[in-house]
């Protein structure tokens, strides 16, 4: 009798435990669609008027648009390293895009932490970290280095390089759906879709050639910038006028035998390109004897038309991913994040590319759908830095981020608008001189001001009042009336440098004080 009672009690306890397990909310799936060089200016949810991104906008309508998400270092590979580590470049070791300096994959990564908490993890698509993902993800399939737009090579988990047929954005989607179909369905997943779009040299899918030829894109206010009072801006090599190449970037009489690009095309793909770029674009170029000024405008229009045509496939494929989630009943329990690795210039200051601490490249698009947590149609103004992505992901999964992670989860901000959050952002860019001659610099951005210290080849400071000069044309550093603002910002900058232990920047400031 006594024995039976004990058995009954044990069974009861077991039942209660099981019931508790069932009631515990299942950790959500986390899906990050991480594009490359996709400017927020190109996205409807950020105010672009041409309805170019209906599917990215769909995530925004069902979730939140983050208006002030900044990167720690506006460059491709360093941004991926920061996404994985939650740390600044000087801590995670990846300061520049450098084929000879691979990312240290053996450090603590958000994917590895998630793996130890029952998550199934995958990275599919552009990776760009030179070293391979190894055991950092349960599944991966990545193109070598930058990857190709057409019939791209991918490296699989056996380290074999395999050639895939088709346009890269479509290839990546197919790989994603096949992994999602085959994944262990009793575990939550963490999936990063690494998009190649919209990286230079902007080869659109053949179905999107000429998609925007009827639009005459307006010139940005700062298109004809003369860089007065801004030395680094004057010294760069990333203008549409001089740096953007007619042949390679804009496909005016392109070399259709070129290794690594057009020699990968099928005859059908090549014919579509020749029909469009020779038959229309190059013909138009040849028929006009453009003056210097007219040529600049022509290049700008062609740049945007190609860039946005590449983004059209990106957006279409994001729609396919969202449809997949709907169809498979995954939408309610999947957090979807759309982000680019950094911002990009679409003609502002006369530029393309990124790197500078100015707004267009410092700020990256970031849109997040989190059913039950984020109200549809939300807009978040808090200043988030990409070091916050990793700890936020861990927080979503119910895992407390470790102390060494430099970012902070922004989930509390979503739940409580009054939550005390950072009031300044720290930035540090390194890659110099090649490929675009942008001087290394670090700096601080607050809601109102931006103070930048360029170092090498010349040393100088810049100050912008973002309220009165949001397009950053007036360097106020030498103005007497800003002395106290500058002193205050320098103090704040110093404390951020200490907080993030950027000893390189610390040395530069110290040397300046002694001098
Ligand atoms: Ca990039």
Short mmCIF file of C-alpha atoms and ligand atoms in Angstrom, two decimals:
data_model
loop_
_atom_site.label_atom_id
_atom_site.label_comp_id
_atom_site.label_asym_id
_atom_site.label_seq_id
_atom_site.Cartn_x
_atom_site.Cartn_y
_atom_site.Cartn_z
CA UNK A 1 0.00 0.00 0.00
CA UNK A 2 2.79 2.40 1.07
CA UNK A 3 4.76 1.53 -2.02
CA UNK A 4 1.76 2.24 -4.28
CA UNK A 5 1.28 5.63 -2.62
CA UNK A 6 4.90 6.55 -3.27
CA UNK A 7 4.51 5.53 -6.91
CA UNK A 8 1.36 7.66 -7.26
CA UNK A 9 3.13 10.69 -5.71
CA UNK A 10 6.14 10.27 -8.03
CA UNK A 11 3.84 10.01 -11.06
CA UNK A 12 1.93 13.10 -9.94
CA UNK A 13 5.15 15.09 -9.55
CA UNK A 14 6.25 13.94 -12.98
CA UNK A 15 2.91 15.11 -14.45
CA UNK A 16 3.24 18.53 -12.83
CA UNK A 17 6.79 18.88 -14.14
CA UNK A 18 5.68 17.88 -17.61
CA UNK A 19 2.79 20.34 -17.50
CA UNK A 20 5.22 23.09 -16.46
CA UNK A 21 7.48 22.20 -19.36
CA UNK A 22 4.53 22.43 -21.75
CA UNK A 23 3.40 25.78 -20.37
CA UNK A 24 6.86 27.26 -20.68
CA UNK A 25 6.82 29.36 -23.85
CA UNK A 26 8.82 27.74 -26.63
CA UNK A 27 11.87 29.89 -27.46
CA UNK A 28 11.16 31.58 -30.79
CA UNK A 29 12.96 30.90 -34.03
CA UNK A 30 15.27 33.76 -35.02
CA UNK A 31 15.71 34.58 -38.68
CA UNK A 32 18.09 37.31 -39.83
CA UNK A 33 18.11 38.42 -43.44
CA UNK A 34 21.45 40.22 -43.69
CA UNK A 35 22.03 42.06 -46.94
CA UNK A 36 25.16 43.81 -48.17
CA UNK A 37 25.37 47.55 -48.82
CA UNK A 38 21.60 48.05 -48.95
CA UNK A 39 20.99 51.72 -48.15
CA UNK A 40 18.05 52.72 -45.95
CA UNK A 41 17.40 55.47 -48.52
CA UNK A 42 16.42 52.68 -50.95
CA UNK A 43 13.69 51.29 -48.68
CA UNK A 44 10.04 52.33 -48.65
CA UNK A 45 9.73 51.96 -44.87
CA UNK A 46 12.51 54.57 -44.52
CA UNK A 47 10.77 57.02 -46.82
CA UNK A 48 11.85 56.09 -50.33
CA UNK A 49 8.89 57.24 -52.47
CA UNK A 50 9.11 54.75 -55.37
CA UNK A 51 7.57 51.64 -53.75
CA UNK A 52 10.69 49.61 -54.47
CA UNK A 53 10.60 47.26 -51.48
CA UNK A 54 7.05 45.97 -50.85
CA UNK A 55 8.25 42.88 -48.99
CA UNK A 56 10.75 44.60 -46.69
CA UNK A 57 7.96 47.09 -46.04
CA UNK A 58 5.70 44.15 -45.19
CA UNK A 59 8.04 43.24 -42.30
CA UNK A 60 7.91 46.89 -41.21
CA UNK A 61 4.10 47.01 -41.29
CA UNK A 62 3.92 43.88 -39.14
CA UNK A 63 6.77 44.97 -36.88
CA UNK A 64 9.05 47.91 -36.16
CA UNK A 65 11.28 50.19 -38.19
CA UNK A 66 14.38 51.14 -36.20
CA UNK A 67 15.28 54.67 -37.28
CA UNK A 68 18.63 54.96 -35.56
CA UNK A 69 20.62 51.76 -35.88
CA UNK A 70 24.34 52.44 -36.36
CA UNK A 71 27.34 50.29 -37.14
CA UNK A 72 30.57 50.12 -35.17
CA UNK A 73 32.72 50.17 -38.32
CA UNK A 74 31.04 50.73 -41.68
CA UNK A 75 32.53 47.87 -43.67
CA UNK A 76 31.34 44.44 -44.88
CA UNK A 77 33.40 41.78 -43.08
CA UNK A 78 33.84 43.76 -39.82
CA UNK A 79 30.04 44.12 -39.60
CA UNK A 80 29.57 40.38 -39.90
CA UNK A 81 32.19 39.85 -37.19
CA UNK A 82 30.31 42.27 -34.94
CA UNK A 83 26.96 40.57 -35.64
CA UNK A 84 28.50 37.26 -34.51
CA UNK A 85 30.37 38.55 -31.46
CA UNK A 86 28.57 41.64 -30.15
CA UNK A 87 31.97 43.34 -29.99
CA UNK A 88 33.85 46.22 -31.61
CA UNK A 89 36.44 45.44 -34.29
CA UNK A 90 39.43 46.04 -31.97
CA UNK A 91 38.10 43.30 -29.66
CA UNK A 92 36.85 40.71 -32.18
CA UNK A 93 40.01 41.24 -34.24
CA UNK A 94 38.46 42.09 -37.61
CA UNK A 95 39.11 45.74 -38.41
CA UNK A 96 39.32 45.63 -42.21
CA UNK A 97 38.31 43.51 -45.23
CA UNK A 98 41.52 41.57 -45.63
CA UNK A 99 41.99 38.27 -47.32
CA UNK A 100 45.24 37.69 -45.39
CA UNK A 101 43.69 38.32 -41.97
CA UNK A 102 40.87 35.82 -41.47
CA UNK A 103 38.33 36.20 -38.70
CA UNK A 104 39.12 34.15 -35.60
CA UNK A 105 36.22 31.71 -35.74
CA UNK A 106 37.22 30.03 -32.47
CA UNK A 107 36.12 32.92 -30.26
CA UNK A 108 32.76 33.11 -28.52
CA UNK A 109 29.99 33.53 -31.11
CA UNK A 110 26.27 34.06 -30.71
CA UNK A 111 25.58 30.95 -32.81
CA UNK A 112 27.72 28.73 -30.56
CA UNK A 113 25.97 29.99 -27.44
CA UNK A 114 22.59 29.29 -29.06
CA UNK A 115 23.74 25.79 -29.99
CA UNK A 116 24.40 25.00 -26.34
CA UNK A 117 20.81 26.10 -25.63
CA UNK A 118 19.13 23.63 -27.98
CA UNK A 119 19.01 25.95 -31.00
CA UNK A 120 19.68 24.58 -34.44
CA UNK A 121 21.85 27.12 -36.21
CA UNK A 122 22.54 27.83 -39.89
CA UNK A 123 24.27 30.43 -42.03
CA UNK A 124 23.32 30.29 -45.69
CA UNK A 125 24.76 32.75 -48.22
CA UNK A 126 27.37 35.49 -48.15
CA UNK A 127 29.78 35.06 -45.27
CA UNK A 128 32.89 36.99 -46.35
CA UNK A 129 34.95 36.19 -43.24
CA UNK A 130 37.69 34.31 -45.15
CA UNK A 131 37.85 31.50 -42.60
CA UNK A 132 34.98 28.98 -42.91
CA UNK A 133 32.18 28.71 -40.31
CA UNK A 134 33.32 25.24 -39.16
CA UNK A 135 31.42 24.11 -36.08
CA UNK A 136 30.12 27.63 -35.36
CA UNK A 137 26.93 26.68 -37.19
CA UNK A 138 25.14 23.32 -37.40
CA UNK A 139 24.64 23.92 -41.09
CA UNK A 140 26.31 26.31 -43.50
CA UNK A 141 26.72 26.86 -47.20
CA UNK A 142 28.70 29.95 -48.18
CA UNK A 143 30.19 31.47 -51.33
CA UNK A 144 33.96 32.07 -51.24
CA UNK A 145 34.83 35.71 -50.48
CA UNK A 146 32.42 38.12 -52.27
CA UNK A 147 30.70 35.41 -54.33
CA UNK A 148 29.37 35.75 -57.88
CA UNK A 149 25.97 37.02 -58.97
CA UNK A 150 25.56 34.39 -61.69
CA UNK A 151 26.00 30.62 -61.33
CA UNK A 152 27.95 31.17 -58.12
CA UNK A 153 30.33 28.79 -56.38
CA UNK A 154 29.47 27.76 -52.84
CA UNK A 155 31.62 25.97 -50.27
CA UNK A 156 29.78 23.19 -48.48
CA UNK A 157 30.42 21.62 -45.07
CA UNK A 158 32.74 19.03 -46.60
CA UNK A 159 34.84 22.01 -47.79
CA UNK A 160 34.04 21.19 -51.41
CA UNK A 161 33.44 24.06 -53.81
CA UNK A 162 30.31 23.42 -55.85
CA UNK A 163 28.92 25.49 -58.69
CA UNK A 164 25.24 26.36 -58.37
CA UNK A 165 23.04 27.25 -61.32
CA UNK A 166 21.12 30.49 -61.45
CA UNK A 167 21.06 33.95 -59.93
CA UNK A 168 22.60 34.12 -56.46
CA UNK A 169 19.62 35.61 -54.60
CA UNK A 170 17.40 32.81 -55.96
CA UNK A 171 20.05 30.17 -55.25
CA UNK A 172 20.29 31.33 -51.63
CA UNK A 173 16.49 31.16 -51.20
CA UNK A 174 16.39 27.61 -52.57
CA UNK A 175 19.15 26.56 -50.15
CA UNK A 176 17.23 28.22 -47.31
CA UNK A 177 13.96 26.43 -48.08
CA UNK A 178 15.68 23.11 -48.46
CA UNK A 179 17.40 23.52 -45.07
CA UNK A 180 14.20 24.68 -43.37
CA UNK A 181 12.39 21.62 -44.80
CA UNK A 182 15.06 19.24 -43.52
CA UNK A 183 15.88 20.83 -40.17
CA UNK A 184 15.19 19.12 -36.84
CA UNK A 185 11.71 20.47 -36.27
CA UNK A 186 11.56 19.86 -32.51
CA UNK A 187 14.28 22.49 -31.95
CA UNK A 188 14.05 26.27 -32.42
CA UNK A 189 16.26 27.61 -35.20
CA UNK A 190 18.66 30.50 -35.62
CA UNK A 191 19.16 31.17 -39.31
CA UNK A 192 21.16 33.89 -41.01
CA UNK A 193 20.47 34.41 -44.70
CA UNK A 194 23.57 36.19 -46.01
CA UNK A 195 22.57 38.08 -49.13
CA UNK A 196 25.08 39.22 -51.73
CA UNK A 197 22.69 41.93 -52.90
CA UNK A 198 23.25 44.84 -53.22
CA UNK A 199 27.06 44.72 -53.41
CA UNK A 200 29.07 46.24 -56.26
CA UNK A 201 29.16 45.56 -59.30
CA UNK A 202 25.35 45.34 -59.25
CA UNK A 203 24.49 42.67 -61.81
CA UNK A 204 20.68 42.40 -61.78
CA UNK A 205 18.72 39.21 -62.37
CA UNK A 206 17.92 39.09 -66.12
CA UNK A 207 14.21 39.35 -65.35
CA UNK A 208 14.86 42.72 -63.65
CA UNK A 209 17.00 44.33 -66.36
CA UNK A 210 15.60 47.77 -67.07
CA UNK A 211 12.99 47.48 -64.30
CA UNK A 212 13.43 51.14 -63.34
CA UNK A 213 14.37 52.68 -66.68
CA UNK A 214 11.27 54.87 -66.71
CA UNK A 215 12.14 56.53 -63.39
CA UNK A 216 14.25 59.66 -63.36
CA UNK A 217 15.73 59.58 -59.86
CA UNK A 218 16.05 62.95 -58.12
CA UNK A 219 19.56 64.05 -57.16
CA UNK A 220 20.35 64.10 -53.44
CA UNK A 221 20.78 67.58 -51.94
CA UNK A 222 24.51 67.03 -51.39
CA UNK A 223 25.24 65.50 -54.80
CA UNK A 224 27.46 68.43 -55.86
CA UNK A 225 29.36 68.66 -52.56
CA UNK A 226 32.61 70.65 -52.80
CA UNK A 227 33.94 69.15 -49.49
CA UNK A 228 34.91 72.57 -48.20
CA UNK A 229 36.29 72.42 -44.65
CA UNK A 230 36.28 68.61 -44.72
CA UNK A 231 39.68 67.24 -45.61
CA UNK A 232 38.92 63.51 -45.52
CA UNK A 233 35.78 64.01 -47.59
CA UNK A 234 37.90 65.83 -50.17
CA UNK A 235 40.61 63.14 -50.21
CA UNK A 236 38.45 60.03 -50.70
CA UNK A 237 38.34 57.98 -53.87
CA UNK A 238 34.69 56.92 -54.05
CA UNK A 239 32.90 59.42 -56.26
CA UNK A 240 30.43 58.57 -58.98
CA UNK A 241 32.27 61.14 -61.11
CA UNK A 242 35.81 59.69 -60.93
CA UNK A 243 35.82 56.33 -59.17
CA UNK A 244 32.75 54.65 -60.65
CA UNK A 245 33.83 52.89 -63.83
CA UNK A 246 31.76 53.02 -67.01
CA UNK A 247 32.80 49.59 -68.21
CA UNK A 248 32.86 47.45 -65.05
CA UNK A 249 30.31 49.19 -62.84
CA UNK A 250 27.88 50.54 -65.42
CA UNK A 251 28.39 47.89 -68.13
CA UNK A 252 29.07 50.30 -70.98
CA UNK A 253 30.65 47.97 -73.56
CA UNK A 254 31.43 45.44 -70.86
CA UNK A 255 33.96 42.69 -71.47
CA UNK A 256 31.68 39.69 -71.89
CA UNK A 257 34.60 37.26 -71.64
CA UNK A 258 35.73 38.65 -68.30
CA UNK A 259 36.92 35.99 -65.85
CA UNK A 260 34.89 35.50 -62.73
CA UNK A 261 31.94 37.51 -64.02
CA UNK A 262 30.52 37.09 -67.51
CA UNK A 263 32.42 33.92 -68.36
CA UNK A 264 30.20 32.23 -65.73
CA UNK A 265 27.03 33.19 -67.60
CA UNK A 266 24.98 30.72 -69.64
CA UNK A 267 24.50 31.72 -73.32
CA UNK A 268 20.92 32.74 -72.50
CA UNK A 269 22.01 34.95 -69.58
CA UNK A 270 24.76 36.52 -71.68
CA UNK A 271 22.34 37.23 -74.52
CA UNK A 272 19.92 38.98 -72.15
CA UNK A 273 22.77 41.14 -70.82
CA UNK A 274 24.11 41.99 -74.28
CA UNK A 275 20.59 42.77 -75.55
CA UNK A 276 20.04 45.18 -72.69
CA UNK A 277 23.46 46.70 -71.97
CA UNK A 278 24.70 46.85 -75.57
CA UNK A 279 21.35 47.31 -77.29
CA UNK A 280 20.09 49.97 -74.94
CA UNK A 281 22.54 51.32 -72.33
CA UNK A 282 25.78 51.44 -74.39
CA UNK A 283 23.81 52.59 -77.45
CA UNK A 284 22.38 55.48 -75.48
CA UNK A 285 25.85 56.32 -74.21
CA UNK A 286 27.37 56.23 -77.73
CA UNK A 287 24.61 58.31 -79.28
CA UNK A 288 25.12 61.18 -76.87
CA UNK A 289 28.30 63.19 -76.58
CA UNK A 290 27.77 63.89 -72.90
CA UNK A 291 29.47 66.91 -71.38
CA UNK A 292 31.22 66.35 -68.04
CA UNK A 293 28.16 67.52 -66.10
CA UNK A 294 25.68 65.53 -68.18
CA UNK A 295 27.85 62.42 -67.95
CA UNK A 296 27.87 62.64 -64.17
CA UNK A 297 24.08 62.77 -64.13
CA UNK A 298 23.89 59.90 -66.60
CA UNK A 299 26.22 57.77 -64.45
CA UNK A 300 24.13 58.53 -61.38
CA UNK A 301 20.93 57.41 -63.12
CA UNK A 302 22.56 54.23 -64.43
CA UNK A 303 24.06 53.46 -60.99
CA UNK A 304 20.69 53.73 -59.28
CA UNK A 305 18.90 51.75 -61.97
CA UNK A 306 21.33 48.81 -61.65
CA UNK A 307 21.60 48.99 -57.87
CA UNK A 308 17.84 49.07 -57.40
CA UNK A 309 17.27 46.32 -59.96
CA UNK A 310 19.57 44.11 -57.84
CA UNK A 311 17.55 45.12 -54.78
CA UNK A 312 14.34 44.14 -56.59
CA UNK A 313 15.38 40.49 -56.58
CA UNK A 314 16.45 40.82 -52.95
CA UNK A 315 13.02 42.13 -52.00
CA UNK A 316 11.18 39.51 -54.09
CA UNK A 317 13.11 36.75 -52.35
CA UNK A 318 12.39 38.22 -48.93
CA UNK A 319 8.72 37.92 -49.92
CA UNK A 320 9.29 34.25 -50.71
CA UNK A 321 10.88 33.71 -47.29
CA UNK A 322 7.95 35.40 -45.52
CA UNK A 323 5.51 33.30 -47.57
CA UNK A 324 7.40 30.16 -46.56
CA UNK A 325 7.01 31.07 -42.89
CA UNK A 326 3.26 31.72 -43.38
CA UNK A 327 2.73 28.50 -45.30
CA UNK A 328 4.55 26.41 -42.70
CA UNK A 329 2.84 27.95 -39.72
CA UNK A 330 6.09 29.49 -38.48
CA UNK A 331 5.20 33.19 -38.57
CA UNK A 332 3.85 33.46 -35.03
CA UNK A 333 6.90 31.92 -33.40
CA UNK A 334 9.65 33.38 -35.58
CA UNK A 335 11.41 36.69 -35.01
CA UNK A 336 12.33 38.14 -38.41
CA UNK A 337 15.06 40.76 -38.70
CA UNK A 338 15.96 42.54 -41.91
CA UNK A 339 19.25 44.44 -41.79
CA UNK A 340 22.12 45.46 -44.02
CA UNK A 341 25.77 45.14 -42.97
CA UNK A 342 26.01 48.96 -43.15
CA UNK A 343 24.53 51.93 -44.92
CA UNK A 344 25.58 53.13 -48.38
CA UNK A 345 25.79 56.30 -50.44
CA UNK A 346 23.31 56.65 -53.25
CA UNK A 347 24.88 59.80 -54.63
CA UNK A 348 24.95 61.80 -51.37
CA UNK A 349 28.16 63.88 -51.33
CA UNK A 350 28.65 62.63 -54.91
CA UNK A 351 29.53 59.15 -53.62
CA UNK A 352 28.81 55.47 -53.70
CA UNK A 353 30.35 53.01 -51.14
CA UNK A 354 30.38 53.48 -47.32
CA UNK A 355 33.15 53.79 -44.59
CA UNK A 356 32.62 57.37 -43.37
CA UNK A 357 31.03 58.14 -40.03
CA UNK A 358 28.57 60.39 -41.86
CA UNK A 359 24.93 59.42 -41.56
CA UNK A 360 24.33 57.51 -44.81
CA UNK A 361 27.01 54.91 -44.09
CA UNK A 362 26.89 54.98 -40.28
CA UNK A 363 23.19 54.19 -40.18
CA UNK A 364 21.98 50.81 -41.41
CA UNK A 365 18.42 49.69 -42.12
CA UNK A 366 17.03 47.48 -39.35
CA UNK A 367 13.47 46.20 -39.37
CA UNK A 368 12.15 43.60 -36.97
CA UNK A 369 8.97 41.56 -36.69
CA UNK A 370 8.36 39.93 -33.31
CA UNK A 371 4.74 38.82 -32.92
CA UNK A 372 3.40 39.37 -29.41
CA UNK A 373 6.29 41.68 -28.42
CA UNK A 374 6.47 44.39 -31.12
CA UNK A 375 3.25 46.14 -32.08
CA UNK A 376 2.66 46.19 -35.85
CA UNK A 377 3.64 49.48 -37.46
CA UNK A 378 6.01 50.55 -34.65
CA UNK A 379 8.84 53.00 -35.05
CA UNK A 380 11.86 52.94 -32.69
CA UNK A 381 14.06 56.02 -32.34
CA UNK A 382 16.55 54.79 -29.73
CA UNK A 383 20.18 54.69 -30.83
CA UNK A 384 21.10 51.04 -31.33
CA UNK A 385 24.59 49.88 -32.38
CA UNK A 386 25.26 46.61 -34.20
CA UNK A 387 27.18 45.38 -31.11
CA UNK A 388 23.64 45.14 -29.62
CA UNK A 389 22.44 42.55 -32.16
CA UNK A 390 24.14 39.52 -30.56
CA UNK A 391 23.00 40.22 -26.97
CA UNK A 392 19.46 40.97 -28.21
CA UNK A 393 19.36 37.67 -30.06
CA UNK A 394 20.49 35.88 -26.90
CA UNK A 395 17.87 37.75 -24.87
CA UNK A 396 15.14 36.68 -27.33
CA UNK A 397 16.28 33.09 -26.82
CA UNK A 398 16.04 33.55 -23.05
CA UNK A 399 19.82 33.48 -22.52
CA UNK A 400 21.63 36.04 -20.37
CA UNK A 401 24.48 37.58 -22.40
CA UNK A 402 27.93 37.18 -20.84
CA UNK A 403 29.75 40.24 -19.44
CA UNK A 404 32.41 40.33 -22.16
CA UNK A 405 29.83 41.09 -24.86
CA UNK A 406 30.06 44.85 -25.42
CA UNK A 407 26.54 45.45 -26.70
CA UNK A 408 23.31 45.44 -24.78
CA UNK A 409 19.97 43.79 -25.47
CA UNK A 410 17.43 46.36 -26.66
CA UNK A 411 14.43 44.18 -25.75
CA UNK A 412 13.77 46.27 -22.58
CA UNK A 413 13.43 49.35 -24.80
CA UNK A 414 10.70 47.62 -26.80
CA UNK A 415 8.79 46.78 -23.65
CA UNK A 416 9.29 50.10 -21.85
CA UNK A 417 9.82 53.38 -23.68
CA UNK A 418 11.17 54.97 -20.46
CA UNK A 419 13.96 52.41 -20.12
CA UNK A 420 17.31 54.16 -19.63
CA UNK A 421 19.24 53.60 -22.84
CA UNK A 422 22.53 54.84 -24.32
CA UNK A 423 22.69 58.51 -25.27
CA UNK A 424 25.82 58.28 -27.44
CA UNK A 425 27.30 55.97 -30.03
CA UNK A 426 30.98 55.14 -30.53
CA UNK A 427 32.43 54.47 -33.99
CA UNK A 428 35.87 53.44 -35.31
CA UNK A 429 36.86 52.91 -38.96
CA UNK A 430 40.31 51.61 -40.02
CA UNK A 431 40.73 50.53 -43.64
CA UNK A 432 43.24 52.81 -45.44
CA UNK A 433 44.43 53.68 -48.03
CA UNK A 434 42.97 51.11 -50.41
CA UNK A 435 40.47 50.74 -51.86
CA UNK A 436 38.77 54.11 -51.39
CA UNK A 437 41.25 56.37 -49.56
CA UNK A 438 39.00 57.11 -46.60
CA UNK A 439 41.14 58.28 -43.66
CA UNK A 440 40.85 56.15 -40.53
CA UNK A 441 38.72 57.84 -37.89
CA UNK A 442 36.82 57.40 -34.68
CA UNK A 443 34.14 59.50 -33.09
CA UNK A 444 30.99 59.96 -31.11
CA UNK A 445 27.41 60.59 -32.21
CA UNK A 446 24.78 61.87 -29.83
CA UNK A 447 21.19 62.78 -30.69
CA UNK A 448 22.32 66.29 -31.53
CA UNK A 449 26.01 66.27 -32.43
CA UNK A 450 28.70 64.27 -34.12
CA UNK A 451 32.39 64.71 -33.30
CA UNK A 452 34.91 62.88 -35.51
CA UNK A 453 38.68 62.52 -35.11
CA UNK A 454 40.45 61.62 -38.36
CA UNK A 455 44.01 60.33 -38.00
CA UNK A 456 46.36 59.50 -40.85
CA UNK A 457 47.53 60.79 -43.17
CA UNK A 458 46.54 64.08 -41.53
CA UNK A 459 45.13 64.60 -38.03
CA UNK A 460 42.00 66.69 -37.69
CA UNK A 461 38.62 66.98 -36.07
CA UNK A 462 35.10 67.56 -37.42
CA UNK A 463 31.98 68.63 -35.60
CA UNK A 464 28.43 68.55 -36.96
CA UNK A 465 25.20 69.86 -35.52
CA UNK A 466 22.76 67.22 -36.76
CA UNK A 467 19.75 69.31 -35.88
CA UNK A 468 20.71 72.34 -37.95
CA UNK A 469 22.79 70.50 -40.54
CA UNK A 470 21.47 66.93 -40.91
CA UNK A 471 23.33 66.42 -44.21
CA UNK A 472 26.68 67.25 -42.56
CA UNK A 473 28.07 69.96 -44.82
CA UNK A 474 29.27 72.43 -42.14
CA UNK A 475 32.29 71.41 -40.10
CA UNK A 476 31.89 73.54 -36.97
CA UNK A 477 35.01 72.39 -35.17
CA UNK A 478 36.87 75.70 -35.44
CA UNK A 479 33.88 77.86 -34.41
CA UNK A 480 34.40 79.57 -31.07
CA UNK A 481 30.78 79.28 -30.01
CA UNK A 482 31.04 75.48 -30.01
CA UNK A 483 34.02 75.26 -27.63
CA UNK A 484 32.01 74.08 -24.67
CA UNK A 485 30.02 71.61 -26.80
CA UNK A 486 33.29 70.20 -28.11
CA UNK A 487 34.78 69.93 -24.61
CA UNK A 488 31.70 68.07 -23.40
CA UNK A 489 31.71 65.73 -26.42
CA UNK A 490 35.42 65.00 -25.99
CA UNK A 491 34.78 64.03 -22.39
CA UNK A 492 31.97 61.69 -23.48
CA UNK A 493 34.12 60.29 -26.29
CA UNK A 494 36.92 59.58 -23.84
CA UNK A 495 34.66 57.71 -21.52
CA UNK A 496 33.26 55.59 -24.37
CA UNK A 497 36.79 54.77 -25.53
CA UNK A 498 37.59 53.66 -21.99
CA UNK A 499 34.35 51.71 -21.67
CA UNK A 500 35.01 49.79 -24.89
CA UNK A 501 38.77 49.56 -24.14
CA UNK A 502 39.86 50.94 -27.50
CA UNK A 503 43.51 51.41 -26.57
CA UNK A 504 44.45 52.51 -30.11
CA UNK A 505 42.10 55.49 -29.98
CA UNK A 506 43.15 56.17 -26.38
CA UNK A 507 46.80 56.51 -27.45
CA UNK A 508 45.92 58.97 -30.23
CA UNK A 509 43.97 61.21 -27.86
CA UNK A 510 46.63 61.02 -25.18
CA UNK A 511 49.37 62.04 -27.65
CA UNK A 512 47.24 65.01 -28.67
CA UNK A 513 46.79 66.20 -25.08
CA UNK A 514 50.53 66.01 -24.43
CA UNK A 515 51.28 67.96 -27.60
CA1 LIG B 1 28.76 45.76 -47.08
#
